[in-house]
Coordinates of N, CA, C and O in Angstrom, one line a residue:
M1 N -0.6 2.7 -27.3 CA -1.2 1.5 -26.7 C -2.2 2.0 -25.7 O -3.4 1.5 -25.7
P2 N -2.0 3.0 -24.7 CA -3.0 3.3 -23.8 C -4.3 3.9 -24.4 O -4.2 4.7 -25.3
K3 N -5.4 3.4 -24.0 CA -6.7 4.0 -24.5 C -7.2 5.2 -23.7 O -7.9 6.0 -24.2
H4 N -6.7 5.3 -22.5 CA -7.1 6.4 -21.6 C -5.9 7.1 -21.2 O -4.8 6.5 -20.9
T5 N -5.9 8.4 -21.0 CA -4.7 9.2 -20.6 C -5.0 9.7 -19.1 O -6.0 9.6 -18.6
I6 N -3.9 10.3 -18.7 CA -3.9 10.9 -17.3 C -5.0 12.0 -17.3 O -5.7 12.1 -16.3
D7 N -5.2 12.7 -18.4 CA -6.3 13.7 -18.4 C -7.7 13.1 -18.3 O -8.5 13.7 -17.7
D8 N -7.9 11.9 -18.9 CA -9.1 11.2 -18.7 C -9.4 10.9 -17.2 O -10.4 11.1 -16.7
L9 N -8.3 10.3 -16.6 CA -8.4 10.1 -15.1 C -8.7 11.3 -14.3 O -9.5 11.2 -13.4
I10 N -8.0 12.4 -14.6 CA -8.2 13.6 -13.9 C -9.6 14.1 -14.0 O -10.2 14.6 -13.0
A11 N -10.2 14.0 -15.2 CA -11.6 14.4 -15.4 C -12.5 13.5 -14.5 O -13.6 14.0 -14.1
L12 N -12.2 12.2 -14.4 CA -13.0 11.3 -13.6 C -12.8 11.5 -12.1 O -13.7 11.5 -11.3
I13 N -11.5 11.6 -11.7 CA -11.2 11.7 -10.3 C -10.2 12.9 -10.1 O -9.0 12.8 -10.4
P14 N -10.8 14.0 -9.6 CA -9.9 15.2 -9.5 C -8.7 14.9 -8.6 O -8.9 14.3 -7.5
P15 N -7.6 15.4 -8.9 CA -6.4 15.2 -8.0 C -6.5 16.1 -6.8 O -7.4 17.0 -6.8
P16 N -5.7 15.9 -5.8 CA -5.7 16.8 -4.6 C -5.4 18.2 -4.9 O -4.6 18.4 -5.8
A17 N -6.0 19.0 -4.1 CA -5.6 20.5 -4.3 C -4.1 20.8 -4.0 O -3.5 21.6 -4.6
A18 N -3.6 20.1 -2.9 CA -2.2 20.2 -2.5 C -1.3 19.4 -3.5 O -1.5 18.2 -3.7
R19 N -0.5 20.1 -4.1 CA 0.4 19.5 -5.1 C 1.3 18.5 -4.4 O 2.0 18.8 -3.4
P20 N 1.4 17.3 -4.9 CA 2.4 16.3 -4.3 C 3.8 16.8 -4.5 O 4.1 17.6 -5.3
A21 N 4.7 16.2 -3.6 CA 6.1 16.4 -3.8 C 6.6 16.0 -5.1 O 6.1 15.1 -5.7
T22 N 7.6 16.7 -5.7 CA 8.2 16.4 -7.0 C 9.0 15.1 -6.8 O 9.8 15.1 -5.9
I23 N 8.9 14.3 -7.8 CA 9.7 13.1 -7.8 C 10.7 13.1 -8.9 O 10.4 13.4 -10.1
D24 N 11.9 12.9 -8.5 CA 13.1 12.8 -9.5 C 13.2 11.4 -9.9 O 13.6 10.5 -9.1
W25 N 12.6 11.0 -11.1 CA 12.5 9.6 -11.5 C 13.8 9.0 -11.9 O 13.9 7.8 -11.9
G26 N 14.8 9.8 -12.3 CA 16.0 9.3 -12.7 C 16.7 8.4 -11.8 O 17.0 7.2 -12.0
P27 N 16.9 8.7 -10.5 CA 17.5 7.9 -9.5 C 16.7 6.6 -9.2 O 17.3 5.5 -9.1
T28 N 15.4 6.7 -9.2 CA 14.6 5.6 -9.0 C 14.7 4.5 -10.1 O 14.9 3.4 -9.9
E29 N 14.7 5.0 -11.3 CA 14.8 4.1 -12.5 C 16.2 3.6 -12.6 O 16.3 2.4 -12.9
R30 N 17.2 4.3 -12.2 CA 18.6 3.7 -12.2 C 18.7 2.6 -11.2 O 19.2 1.5 -11.4
R31 N 18.1 2.8 -10.0 CA 18.1 1.7 -8.9 C 17.4 0.5 -9.4 O 17.7 -0.6 -9.2
L32 N 16.2 0.7 -10.1 CA 15.4 -0.4 -10.6 C 16.1 -1.2 -11.7 O 15.9 -2.3 -11.9
G33 N 16.8 -0.4 -12.6 CA 17.5 -1.0 -13.7 C 16.5 -1.0 -15.0 O 16.9 -1.7 -16.0
F34 N 15.4 -0.3 -14.9 CA 14.5 -0.1 -16.0 C 13.7 1.2 -15.9 O 13.5 1.7 -14.8
R35 N 13.1 1.6 -17.1 CA 12.3 2.9 -17.0 C 10.9 2.4 -16.6 O 10.5 1.2 -16.8
L36 N 10.2 3.3 -15.9 CA 8.9 3.1 -15.5 C 7.9 3.7 -16.6 O 8.3 4.6 -17.3
P37 N 6.6 3.2 -16.7 CA 5.7 3.7 -17.7 C 5.4 5.2 -17.5 O 5.3 5.6 -16.4
T38 N 5.2 5.8 -18.7 CA 5.0 7.2 -18.6 C 3.6 7.6 -17.9 O 3.5 8.6 -17.2
D39 N 2.6 6.7 -18.1 CA 1.3 7.0 -17.5 C 1.5 6.8 -15.9 O 0.8 7.6 -15.2
Y40 N 2.2 5.9 -15.5 CA 2.4 5.8 -14.1 C 3.1 7.0 -13.5 O 2.7 7.4 -12.5
K41 N 4.1 7.4 -14.1 CA 4.9 8.6 -13.6 C 4.0 9.8 -13.6 O 4.0 10.6 -12.6
A42 N 3.1 10.0 -14.6 CA 2.2 11.1 -14.6 C 1.1 11.0 -13.5 O 0.7 12.0 -12.9
L43 N 0.7 9.8 -13.2 CA -0.2 9.5 -12.2 C 0.4 9.9 -10.8 O -0.2 10.6 -10.0
A44 N 1.6 9.4 -10.6 CA 2.3 9.7 -9.3 C 2.6 11.1 -9.1 O 2.4 11.7 -8.0
D45 N 3.0 11.8 -10.2 CA 3.3 13.3 -10.1 C 2.0 14.1 -9.9 O 2.0 15.2 -9.4
T46 N 0.9 13.6 -10.4 CA -0.4 14.3 -10.3 C -1.1 14.1 -9.0 O -1.6 15.0 -8.3
Y47 N -1.2 12.8 -8.6 CA -1.9 12.5 -7.3 C -1.0 12.4 -6.1 O -1.5 12.7 -5.0
G48 N 0.2 11.9 -6.2 CA 1.0 11.6 -5.1 C 0.6 10.4 -4.4 O -0.3 9.7 -4.8
P49 N 1.1 10.1 -3.1 CA 0.7 9.0 -2.4 C -0.7 9.1 -1.9 O -1.2 10.3 -1.4
G50 N -1.5 8.0 -1.9 CA -2.8 8.0 -1.5 C -3.6 6.8 -1.9 O -3.1 5.9 -2.5
V51 N -4.9 6.9 -1.8 CA -5.8 5.8 -2.0 C -6.9 6.2 -3.0 O -7.6 7.2 -2.7
F52 N -7.1 5.5 -4.0 CA -8.2 5.8 -5.0 C -9.5 5.0 -4.6 O -9.4 3.8 -4.4
C53 N -10.6 5.7 -4.4 CA -11.8 5.2 -4.2 C -12.0 4.2 -3.0 O -12.6 3.2 -3.0
D54 N -11.2 4.4 -2.0 CA -11.1 3.6 -0.8 C -10.7 2.2 -1.2 O -10.8 1.3 -0.3
D55 N -10.0 1.9 -2.4 CA -9.7 0.6 -2.8 C -8.3 0.5 -3.2 O -7.6 -0.5 -2.8
F56 N -7.7 1.3 -4.0 CA -6.4 1.0 -4.6 C -5.4 2.1 -4.1 O -5.5 3.2 -4.2
L57 N -4.3 1.5 -3.6 CA -3.1 2.2 -3.3 C -2.1 1.9 -4.4 O -1.8 0.9 -4.7
V58 N -1.7 3.1 -5.1 CA -0.7 2.9 -6.2 C 0.5 3.5 -5.6 O 0.6 4.6 -5.2
W59 N 1.5 2.7 -5.5 CA 2.8 3.0 -4.9 C 3.4 4.1 -5.8 O 3.4 4.1 -7.0
T60 N 4.0 5.1 -5.2 CA 4.7 6.2 -5.9 C 6.2 6.2 -5.7 O 6.7 5.3 -5.0
G61 N 6.8 7.1 -6.3 CA 8.3 7.2 -6.1 C 8.7 7.8 -4.8 O 9.8 8.0 -4.5
L62 N 7.7 8.0 -3.9 CA 8.0 8.4 -2.6 C 7.8 7.2 -1.6 O 7.0 6.3 -1.8
P63 N 8.6 7.2 -0.5 CA 8.5 6.1 0.4 C 7.3 6.1 1.3 O 7.4 6.3 2.5
W64 N 6.2 5.8 0.7 CA 5.0 5.7 1.6 C 4.2 4.5 1.1 O 4.2 4.1 -0.1
P65 N 3.5 3.7 2.0 CA 3.3 3.9 3.4 C 4.5 3.5 4.2 O 4.8 4.1 5.3
D66 N 5.2 2.5 3.8 CA 6.3 2.1 4.7 C 7.6 1.7 3.9 O 8.6 1.3 4.5
T67 N 7.6 1.9 2.6 CA 8.7 1.5 1.8 C 8.7 2.1 0.5 O 7.7 2.8 0.1
S68 N 9.8 2.1 -0.3 CA 9.9 2.6 -1.6 C 9.2 1.8 -2.6 O 9.0 0.6 -2.4
I69 N 9.0 2.3 -3.8 CA 8.4 1.5 -4.8 C 9.3 0.3 -5.2 O 8.9 -0.7 -5.6
E70 N 10.6 0.6 -5.2 CA 11.6 -0.5 -5.5 C 11.4 -1.6 -4.6 O 11.3 -2.8 -5.1
E71 N 11.4 -1.4 -3.3 CA 11.2 -2.6 -2.4 C 9.8 -3.2 -2.5 O 9.7 -4.4 -2.5
A72 N 8.7 -2.3 -2.5 CA 7.3 -2.8 -2.5 C 7.1 -3.6 -3.8 O 6.5 -4.6 -3.8
G73 N 7.6 -3.1 -5.0 CA 7.4 -3.7 -6.3 C 8.0 -5.1 -6.4 O 7.4 -6.0 -6.9
R74 N 9.2 -5.1 -5.9 CA 10.0 -6.4 -5.9 C 9.3 -7.4 -5.0 O 9.2 -8.6 -5.3
R75 N 9.0 -6.9 -3.7 CA 8.3 -7.9 -2.8 C 7.0 -8.4 -3.4 O 6.7 -9.6 -3.3
A76 N 6.2 -7.5 -4.0 CA 5.0 -8.0 -4.6 C 5.2 -9.0 -5.8 O 4.4 -9.9 -5.9
A77 N 6.2 -8.8 -6.5 CA 6.6 -9.8 -7.6 C 7.0 -11.1 -7.1 O 6.6 -12.2 -7.6
T78 N 7.6 -11.2 -5.9 CA 7.9 -12.4 -5.2 C 6.7 -13.1 -4.7 O 6.5 -14.3 -4.8
E79 N 5.7 -12.3 -4.2 CA 4.4 -12.8 -3.8 C 3.5 -13.4 -4.9 O 2.7 -14.2 -4.7
L80 N 3.9 -13.0 -6.2 CA 3.2 -13.6 -7.3 C 3.7 -14.9 -7.8 O 2.9 -15.6 -8.4
E81 N 4.8 -15.3 -7.4 CA 5.4 -16.5 -7.9 C 4.6 -17.7 -7.6 O 4.4 -18.6 -8.5
P82 N 3.9 -17.9 -6.5 CA 3.1 -19.1 -6.3 C 1.9 -19.2 -7.3 O 1.6 -20.4 -7.9
L83 N 1.4 -18.1 -7.7 CA 0.2 -18.1 -8.7 C 0.8 -18.5 -10.1 O 0.1 -19.3 -10.8
L84 N 1.9 -18.0 -10.4 CA 2.6 -18.4 -11.7 C 2.9 -19.9 -11.8 O 3.1 -20.4 -13.0
A85 N 3.0 -20.6 -10.7 CA 3.4 -22.0 -10.8 C 2.3 -22.8 -11.4 O 2.5 -23.9 -12.0
D86 N 1.0 -22.5 -11.2 CA -0.1 -23.2 -11.8 C -1.2 -22.3 -12.3 O -2.2 -22.0 -11.6
L87 N -1.1 -21.9 -13.5 CA -2.0 -20.9 -14.1 C -3.3 -21.6 -14.6 O -4.2 -20.9 -15.0
S88 N -3.3 -23.0 -14.5 CA -4.5 -23.7 -15.0 C -5.7 -23.4 -14.1 O -6.8 -23.6 -14.5
I89 N -5.5 -23.0 -12.9 CA -6.6 -22.7 -12.0 C -7.2 -21.3 -12.0 O -8.1 -20.9 -11.4
V90 N -6.6 -20.4 -12.9 CA -6.9 -19.0 -12.9 C -8.0 -18.7 -13.9 O -8.0 -19.2 -14.9
T91 N -8.9 -17.9 -13.4 CA -10.0 -17.3 -14.3 C -9.5 -16.0 -14.8 O -9.1 -15.1 -14.0
W92 N -9.5 -15.8 -16.1 CA -8.9 -14.5 -16.7 C -10.0 -13.6 -17.2 O -11.1 -14.0 -17.6
A93 N -9.7 -12.4 -17.2 CA -10.6 -11.3 -17.8 C -9.7 -10.4 -18.5 O -8.7 -9.8 -17.9
H94 N -10.0 -10.0 -19.8 CA -9.2 -9.1 -20.6 C -10.1 -7.8 -20.8 O -11.3 -7.9 -20.9
D95 N -9.4 -6.7 -21.0 CA -10.2 -5.4 -21.3 C -10.9 -5.5 -22.7 O -11.8 -4.7 -22.8
D96 N -10.6 -6.5 -23.5 CA -11.4 -6.6 -24.8 C -12.5 -7.5 -24.7 O -13.2 -7.7 -25.7
G97 N -12.8 -7.9 -23.4 CA -14.0 -8.8 -23.2 C -13.8 -10.3 -23.3 O -14.7 -11.0 -23.0
T98 N -12.5 -10.7 -23.6 CA -12.2 -12.1 -23.8 C -11.8 -12.7 -22.4 O -11.5 -11.9 -21.5
D99 N -11.7 -14.0 -22.3 CA -11.3 -14.6 -21.0 C -10.3 -15.7 -21.3 O -10.2 -16.6 -20.5
T100 N -9.5 -15.6 -22.3 CA -8.6 -16.6 -22.6 C -7.3 -16.5 -21.7 O -7.0 -15.4 -21.2
A101 N -6.7 -17.6 -21.4 CA -5.5 -17.6 -20.6 C -4.4 -16.8 -21.2 O -4.3 -16.7 -22.4
V102 N -3.6 -16.2 -20.4 CA -2.5 -15.4 -20.8 C -1.2 -16.2 -20.7 O -1.0 -16.8 -19.6
D103 N -0.4 -16.2 -21.7 CA 0.9 -16.9 -21.6 C 1.8 -15.8 -20.9 O 2.2 -14.8 -21.5
L104 N 2.2 -16.1 -19.7 CA 3.0 -15.2 -19.0 C 4.5 -15.5 -19.1 O 5.3 -14.8 -18.5
A105 N 4.9 -16.5 -19.9 CA 6.3 -16.8 -20.1 C 6.9 -15.7 -21.0 O 6.3 -15.0 -21.7
G106 N 8.2 -15.5 -20.7 CA 8.9 -14.5 -21.4 C 8.8 -13.1 -20.9 O 9.4 -12.2 -21.6
G107 N 8.2 -12.9 -19.8 CA 8.1 -11.6 -19.3 C 8.4 -11.6 -17.8 O 8.4 -12.7 -17.2
S108 N 8.6 -10.5 -17.2 CA 8.8 -10.5 -15.8 C 7.8 -9.6 -15.2 O 7.0 -8.9 -16.0
F109 N 7.7 -9.5 -13.9 CA 6.7 -8.7 -13.2 C 7.2 -7.7 -12.2 O 8.3 -8.1 -11.6
F110 N 6.6 -6.6 -12.1 CA 7.0 -5.7 -11.1 C 5.6 -5.0 -10.5 O 4.8 -4.6 -11.3
G111 N 5.5 -5.0 -9.2 CA 4.3 -4.6 -8.5 C 4.2 -3.0 -8.6 O 5.1 -2.3 -8.4
W112 N 2.9 -2.5 -8.8 CA 2.7 -1.1 -8.8 C 1.7 -0.7 -7.7 O 1.5 0.5 -7.4
G113 N 1.0 -1.7 -7.0 CA 0.1 -1.3 -6.0 C -0.7 -2.5 -5.4 O -0.5 -3.6 -5.8
R114 N -1.7 -2.1 -4.5 CA -2.4 -3.1 -3.9 C -3.8 -2.6 -3.5 O -3.9 -1.3 -3.3
S115 N -4.8 -3.4 -3.5 CA -6.1 -3.0 -3.1 C -6.2 -3.1 -1.5 O -5.4 -3.7 -0.9
T116 N -7.2 -2.5 -0.9 CA -7.4 -2.6 0.5 C -7.8 -4.0 0.8 O -7.7 -4.4 2.1
D117 N -8.2 -4.8 -0.1 CA -8.6 -6.2 0.1 C -7.4 -7.1 -0.1 O -7.6 -8.3 0.0
G118 N -6.2 -6.6 -0.5 CA -5.1 -7.4 -0.7 C -4.8 -7.8 -2.1 O -3.9 -8.6 -2.4
D119 N -5.7 -7.5 -3.0 CA -5.4 -7.7 -4.4 C -4.2 -6.9 -4.9 O -4.0 -5.8 -4.4
S120 N -3.4 -7.5 -5.8 CA -2.2 -6.8 -6.2 C -2.2 -6.5 -7.7 O -2.7 -7.2 -8.5
G121 N -1.5 -5.4 -7.9 CA -1.3 -5.0 -9.3 C 0.2 -5.0 -9.8 O 1.0 -4.7 -9.0
Y122 N 0.3 -5.4 -11.0 CA 1.7 -5.6 -11.6 C 1.8 -5.1 -12.9 O 0.7 -5.1 -13.7
W123 N 3.0 -4.7 -13.4 CA 3.2 -4.5 -14.8 C 3.8 -5.9 -15.2 O 4.6 -6.5 -14.7
H124 N 3.3 -6.3 -16.4 CA 3.8 -7.5 -17.1 C 4.9 -6.9 -18.1 O 4.5 -6.4 -19.1
R125 N 6.1 -7.0 -17.7 CA 7.2 -6.4 -18.4 C 7.5 -7.3 -19.6 O 8.4 -8.1 -19.6
T126 N 6.8 -7.1 -20.7 CA 6.9 -7.9 -21.9 C 7.9 -7.4 -22.9 O 8.1 -8.1 -24.0
G127 N 8.6 -6.3 -22.6 CA 9.6 -5.9 -23.6 C 10.3 -4.7 -23.0 O 10.2 -4.4 -21.8
D128 N 11.1 -4.0 -23.8 CA 11.9 -2.9 -23.4 C 11.1 -1.6 -23.2 O 11.6 -0.6 -22.5
D129 N 10.0 -1.4 -23.8 CA 9.2 -0.2 -23.8 C 8.1 -0.3 -22.7 O 7.1 -1.0 -22.9
P130 N 8.3 0.4 -21.6 CA 7.4 0.3 -20.5 C 6.0 0.8 -20.8 O 5.0 0.5 -20.2
D131 N 5.9 1.7 -21.8 CA 4.6 2.2 -22.2 C 3.8 1.2 -23.0 O 2.6 1.4 -23.3
E132 N 4.4 0.0 -23.2 CA 3.7 -1.1 -23.9 C 3.4 -2.2 -22.9 O 2.8 -3.2 -23.3
W133 N 3.7 -2.0 -21.6 CA 3.5 -3.1 -20.7 C 2.0 -3.2 -20.3 O 1.4 -2.3 -19.8
P134 N 1.4 -4.4 -20.4 CA 0.0 -4.6 -19.9 C 0.1 -4.6 -18.3 O 1.2 -4.8 -17.8
V135 N -1.1 -4.5 -17.7 CA -1.1 -4.6 -16.3 C -1.9 -5.9 -16.0 O -2.9 -6.3 -16.7
L136 N -1.5 -6.5 -14.9 CA -2.1 -7.7 -14.3 C -2.6 -7.4 -12.9 O -1.8 -6.8 -12.1
V137 N -3.8 -7.6 -12.6 CA -4.4 -7.4 -11.2 C -4.9 -8.7 -10.8 O -5.7 -9.4 -11.6
T138 N -4.5 -9.2 -9.6 CA -5.0 -10.5 -9.2 C -5.3 -10.5 -7.7 O -4.7 -9.8 -6.9
D139 N -6.2 -11.5 -7.4 CA -6.4 -11.7 -6.0 C -5.4 -12.6 -5.3 O -5.4 -12.9 -4.2
G140 N -4.5 -13.1 -6.2 CA -3.3 -13.9 -5.8 C -3.6 -15.4 -5.7 O -2.7 -16.2 -5.4
V141 N -4.8 -15.7 -6.1 CA -5.2 -17.2 -6.0 C -5.9 -17.6 -7.3 O -5.4 -18.5 -7.9
M142 N -7.0 -17.1 -7.6 CA -7.8 -17.7 -8.7 C -8.2 -16.8 -9.8 O -8.7 -17.2 -10.8
V143 N -8.2 -15.4 -9.6 CA -8.6 -14.6 -10.7 C -7.7 -13.5 -11.1 O -6.9 -13.1 -10.2
C144 N -7.7 -13.1 -12.4 CA -6.7 -12.2 -12.8 C -7.5 -11.2 -13.9 O -8.1 -11.8 -14.8
D145 N -7.3 -10.0 -13.7 CA -7.6 -9.0 -14.8 C -6.3 -8.7 -15.5 O -5.3 -8.6 -14.9
Y146 N -6.5 -8.6 -16.8 CA -5.3 -8.3 -17.7 C -5.7 -7.2 -18.6 O -6.6 -7.4 -19.4
H147 N -5.1 -6.1 -18.5 CA -5.5 -4.9 -19.3 C -4.2 -4.5 -20.2 O -3.2 -4.2 -19.7
S148 N -4.5 -4.5 -21.5 CA -3.4 -4.1 -22.4 C -3.1 -2.6 -22.5 O -2.1 -2.2 -23.0
G149 N -4.0 -1.8 -21.9 CA -3.9 -0.4 -22.0 C -2.9 0.3 -21.0 O -2.8 1.5 -21.0
G150 N -2.4 -0.5 -20.1 CA -1.6 0.1 -19.0 C -2.4 0.4 -17.8 O -3.6 0.3 -17.6
L151 N -1.6 1.0 -16.8 CA -2.2 1.3 -15.5 C -3.3 2.4 -15.5 O -4.4 2.1 -14.9
V152 N -3.1 3.5 -16.1 CA -4.1 4.6 -16.1 C -5.4 4.1 -16.8 O -6.5 4.3 -16.3
S153 N -5.3 3.4 -17.9 CA -6.4 2.8 -18.6 C -7.1 1.8 -17.7 O -8.4 1.7 -17.7
Y154 N -6.4 0.9 -17.0 CA -7.0 0.0 -16.2 C -7.8 0.7 -15.0 O -9.0 0.3 -14.8
L155 N -7.3 1.6 -14.4 CA -8.0 2.3 -13.3 C -9.2 3.0 -13.9 O -10.2 3.0 -13.3
Y156 N -9.0 3.7 -15.0 CA -10.2 4.4 -15.6 C -11.3 3.5 -16.0 O -12.5 3.6 -15.6
D157 N -10.9 2.4 -16.6 CA -11.9 1.4 -17.0 C -12.6 0.7 -15.9 O -13.8 0.3 -15.8
F158 N -11.8 0.4 -14.8 CA -12.3 -0.2 -13.6 C -13.5 0.6 -13.1 O -14.5 0.0 -12.7
W159 N -13.3 1.8 -12.9 CA -14.3 2.7 -12.2 C -15.4 3.2 -13.2 O -16.4 3.8 -12.7
T160 N -15.2 3.1 -14.5 CA -16.3 3.6 -15.5 C -17.1 2.4 -16.1 O -17.9 2.8 -16.9
G161 N -16.7 1.2 -15.8 CA -17.4 0.1 -16.4 C -16.9 -0.3 -17.8 O -17.5 -1.1 -18.5
G162 N -15.7 0.3 -18.2 CA -15.1 0.0 -19.4 C -14.4 -1.4 -19.4 O -13.8 -1.7 -20.4
F163 N -14.5 -2.1 -18.3 CA -13.9 -3.4 -18.2 C -15.0 -4.3 -17.6 O -14.8 -4.7 -16.4
P164 N -16.1 -4.6 -18.4 CA -17.3 -5.2 -17.8 C -17.0 -6.6 -17.3 O -17.8 -7.1 -16.4
N165 N -16.1 -7.3 -17.9 CA -16.0 -8.8 -17.5 C -14.9 -8.9 -16.4 O -14.4 -10.0 -16.2
R166 N -14.4 -7.8 -15.8 CA -13.3 -7.9 -14.8 C -13.7 -8.9 -13.7 O -14.8 -9.2 -13.4
Q167 N -12.6 -9.6 -13.3 CA -12.8 -10.6 -12.2 C -12.5 -10.1 -10.8 O -13.1 -10.5 -9.9
V168 N -11.5 -9.3 -10.7 CA -11.1 -8.7 -9.4 C -12.2 -7.7 -9.0 O -12.6 -6.9 -9.8
F169 N -12.8 -7.9 -7.9 CA -13.9 -7.1 -7.4 C -15.1 -7.3 -8.3 O -15.9 -6.3 -8.5
A170 N -15.3 -8.5 -8.9 CA -16.3 -8.7 -9.9 C -17.7 -8.3 -9.4 O -18.6 -7.8 -10.1
G171 N -18.0 -8.5 -8.1 CA -19.3 -8.2 -7.6 C -19.5 -6.8 -7.1 O -20.5 -6.4 -6.6
R172 N -18.5 -6.0 -7.2 CA -18.5 -4.7 -6.6 C -18.9 -3.6 -7.7 O -18.3 -3.6 -8.7
D173 N -19.8 -2.7 -7.3 CA -20.2 -1.7 -8.3 C -19.2 -0.5 -8.0 O -18.6 -0.4 -7.0
A174 N -19.0 0.3 -9.1 CA -18.2 1.4 -9.0 C -18.9 2.5 -8.1 O -20.1 2.6 -8.0
P175 N -18.0 3.2 -7.4 CA -18.7 4.2 -6.5 C -19.3 5.3 -7.4 O -19.1 5.5 -8.5
E176 N -20.4 6.0 -6.8 CA -21.1 7.0 -7.5 C -20.2 8.1 -7.9 O -20.3 8.7 -9.0
R177 N -19.3 8.5 -7.0 CA -18.3 9.5 -7.3 C -17.0 9.0 -6.9 O -16.6 9.0 -5.7
P178 N -16.2 8.7 -7.9 CA -14.8 8.2 -7.5 C -14.0 9.2 -6.9 O -14.1 10.5 -7.2
T179 N -13.1 8.9 -5.9 CA -12.4 9.8 -5.1 C -10.9 9.4 -5.0 O -10.5 8.2 -5.4
F180 N -10.1 10.3 -4.6 CA -8.7 10.1 -4.2 C -8.4 10.8 -2.9 O -8.8 11.9 -2.8
E181 N -7.9 10.0 -2.0 CA -7.5 10.6 -0.7 C -6.0 10.6 -0.6 O -5.4 9.6 -0.5
Q182 N -5.5 11.8 -0.6 CA -4.0 12.0 -0.5 C -3.6 11.7 0.9 O -4.2 12.1 1.8
V183 N -2.4 11.1 1.0 CA -1.8 10.9 2.3 C -0.4 11.6 2.3 O 0.4 11.5 1.4
T184 N -0.2 12.3 3.3 CA 1.2 13.0 3.5 C 2.2 12.0 3.9 O 2.0 11.2 4.8
V185 N 3.3 11.9 3.2 CA 4.4 11.0 3.5 C 4.9 11.4 4.9 O 5.1 12.5 5.3
G186 N 5.0 10.3 5.7 CA 5.4 10.5 7.1 C 4.2 10.5 8.1 O 4.4 10.5 9.3
S187 N 3.0 10.4 7.5 CA 1.9 10.4 8.5 C 1.4 9.0 8.8 O 1.9 8.0 8.2

């Protein structure tokens, strides 16, 4: 399903020289009650906690900035509920260039991160295979990006123009040189 790999993202945005702390995903996934997508775990293991392009914080298996992914992801999913109540007002953008509404029934959501402007990212948990989960990114009110390729593909396409009809940050150009700023847990 993913069209871009962690290696594609590494080629675009070099990871920090300092290796992030090793994450033991087993306990985290047991506490969550589900497996996390492979591309997400590779991203967290490669980059660690920090911010991509001064825009996106992707929560990792480490408790930064103020909470664990379990707590942050569940809290974000709760914050999504008002938007789900009336999807008729939402403008949609898909990675295939279409803008049709997405039927969000039959799936659940779990947050994976947030932008510095307060936009939130979620996995749309559409089945048992987390590597098949699309991502939803929304401003929480009127617009949603929906990417079938997963988290790493969304991030890659976001910064390379591979998602030309995106709605979140629609007026913002990609930075000339995408960056990642690692943050040390506890700072």
